């Protein structure tokens, strides 16, 4: 199997993982539409950073698809993994803001 076809299959897997993380984040966002948070400004900041990072992750997947060498592929793969890690942290930050919301 060539480096390109390996990259294509990896990027497809990464895209699915990014989609799953983003789906979980959209569920959190929908909760705030029904019941806005006390600290909505902070949540909005996390949401905006998440969306920017999500776009970067998909862009890195495109770079992985276009890689012509194993070195380029590894570099793009590392960038995707870094972006996905950041997405998980941001999703967790959003969840924590919702969970720490005062009752009442």
Coordinates of C-alpha atoms in Angstrom, one line a residue:
X1 CA 0.0 0.0 0.0
X2 CA 1.4 3.4 -0.9
X3 CA 2.0 6.2 1.5
X4 CA -0.9 8.2 0.0
X5 CA -3.5 5.4 0.4
X6 CA -2.4 4.9 4.0
X7 CA -2.8 8.7 4.6
X8 CA -6.2 8.6 3.0
X9 CA -7.4 5.9 5.3
X10 CA -5.9 7.6 8.3
X11 CA -7.4 10.9 7.4
X12 CA -10.8 9.2 7.0
X13 CA -10.5 7.8 10.5
X14 CA -9.4 11.1 11.9
X15 CA -12.3 12.9 10.2
X16 CA -14.7 10.5 11.8
X17 CA -13.1 11.1 15.2
X18 CA -13.3 14.9 14.7
X19 CA -16.9 14.5 13.7
X20 CA -17.7 12.6 16.8
X21 CA -16.0 15.1 19.1
X22 CA -17.8 18.0 17.3
X23 CA -21.1 16.1 17.6
X24 CA -20.6 16.0 21.4
X25 CA -19.8 19.7 21.4
X26 CA -22.9 20.5 19.4
X27 CA -25.0 18.7 22.1
X28 CA -23.4 20.9 24.8
X29 CA -24.0 24.0 22.7
X30 CA -27.7 23.0 22.3
X31 CA -28.0 22.8 26.1
X32 CA -27.0 26.4 26.4
X33 CA -29.5 27.5 23.8
X34 CA -32.3 26.0 26.0
X35 CA -30.9 27.4 29.2
X36 CA -28.2 30.1 28.8
X37 CA -25.3 30.0 31.3
X38 CA -24.5 32.6 33.9
X39 CA -21.0 32.9 32.3
X40 CA -22.1 32.7 28.7
X41 CA -19.3 34.9 27.5
X42 CA -16.7 32.4 28.7
X43 CA -18.7 29.5 27.1
X44 CA -18.9 31.5 23.8
X45 CA -15.1 31.9 23.9
X46 CA -14.6 28.2 24.3
X47 CA -17.1 27.5 21.5
X48 CA -15.3 29.9 19.1
X49 CA -11.9 28.4 19.9
X50 CA -13.4 25.0 19.4
X51 CA -14.8 25.9 15.9
X52 CA -11.5 27.4 14.9
X53 CA -9.6 24.3 16.1
X54 CA -12.1 22.0 14.3
X55 CA -11.5 23.8 11.0
X56 CA -7.7 23.4 11.6
X57 CA -8.1 19.7 12.3
X58 CA -10.0 19.2 9.0
X59 CA -7.4 21.3 7.2
X60 CA -4.7 19.1 8.6
X61 CA -6.6 16.0 7.4
X62 CA -6.5 17.6 3.9
X63 CA -2.8 18.0 4.3
X64 CA -2.5 14.4 5.2
X65 CA -4.4 13.4 2.1
X66 CA -2.1 15.5 0.0
X67 CA 1.2 14.2 1.6
X68 CA 3.7 12.9 -0.9
X69 CA 6.2 11.5 1.5
X70 CA 6.2 9.6 4.8
X71 CA 7.7 12.6 6.5
X72 CA 5.0 14.9 5.3
X73 CA 2.4 12.3 6.2
X74 CA 3.8 12.0 9.7
X75 CA 3.9 15.7 10.2
X76 CA 0.3 16.1 9.0
X77 CA -0.8 13.2 11.2
X78 CA 0.9 14.8 14.2
X79 CA -0.9 18.1 13.5
X80 CA -4.2 16.3 13.3
X81 CA -3.6 14.5 16.6
X82 CA -2.6 17.8 18.3
X83 CA -5.8 19.4 17.0
X84 CA -8.0 16.5 18.2
X85 CA -6.4 16.7 21.6
X86 CA -7.2 20.4 21.8
X87 CA -10.8 19.7 20.7
X88 CA -11.2 17.2 23.5
X89 CA -9.9 19.7 26.0
X90 CA -12.2 22.4 24.7
X91 CA -15.2 20.1 24.8
X92 CA -14.4 19.2 28.3
X93 CA -14.0 22.8 29.3
X94 CA -17.4 23.5 27.8
X95 CA -18.9 20.6 29.7
X96 CA -17.3 21.7 32.9
X97 CA -18.8 25.2 32.5
X98 CA -22.2 23.7 32.1
X99 CA -21.8 21.3 35.1
X100 CA -20.5 24.1 37.4
X101 CA -23.5 26.3 36.6
X102 CA -25.3 27.3 39.8
X103 CA -28.6 25.6 40.4
X104 CA -31.7 27.7 40.7

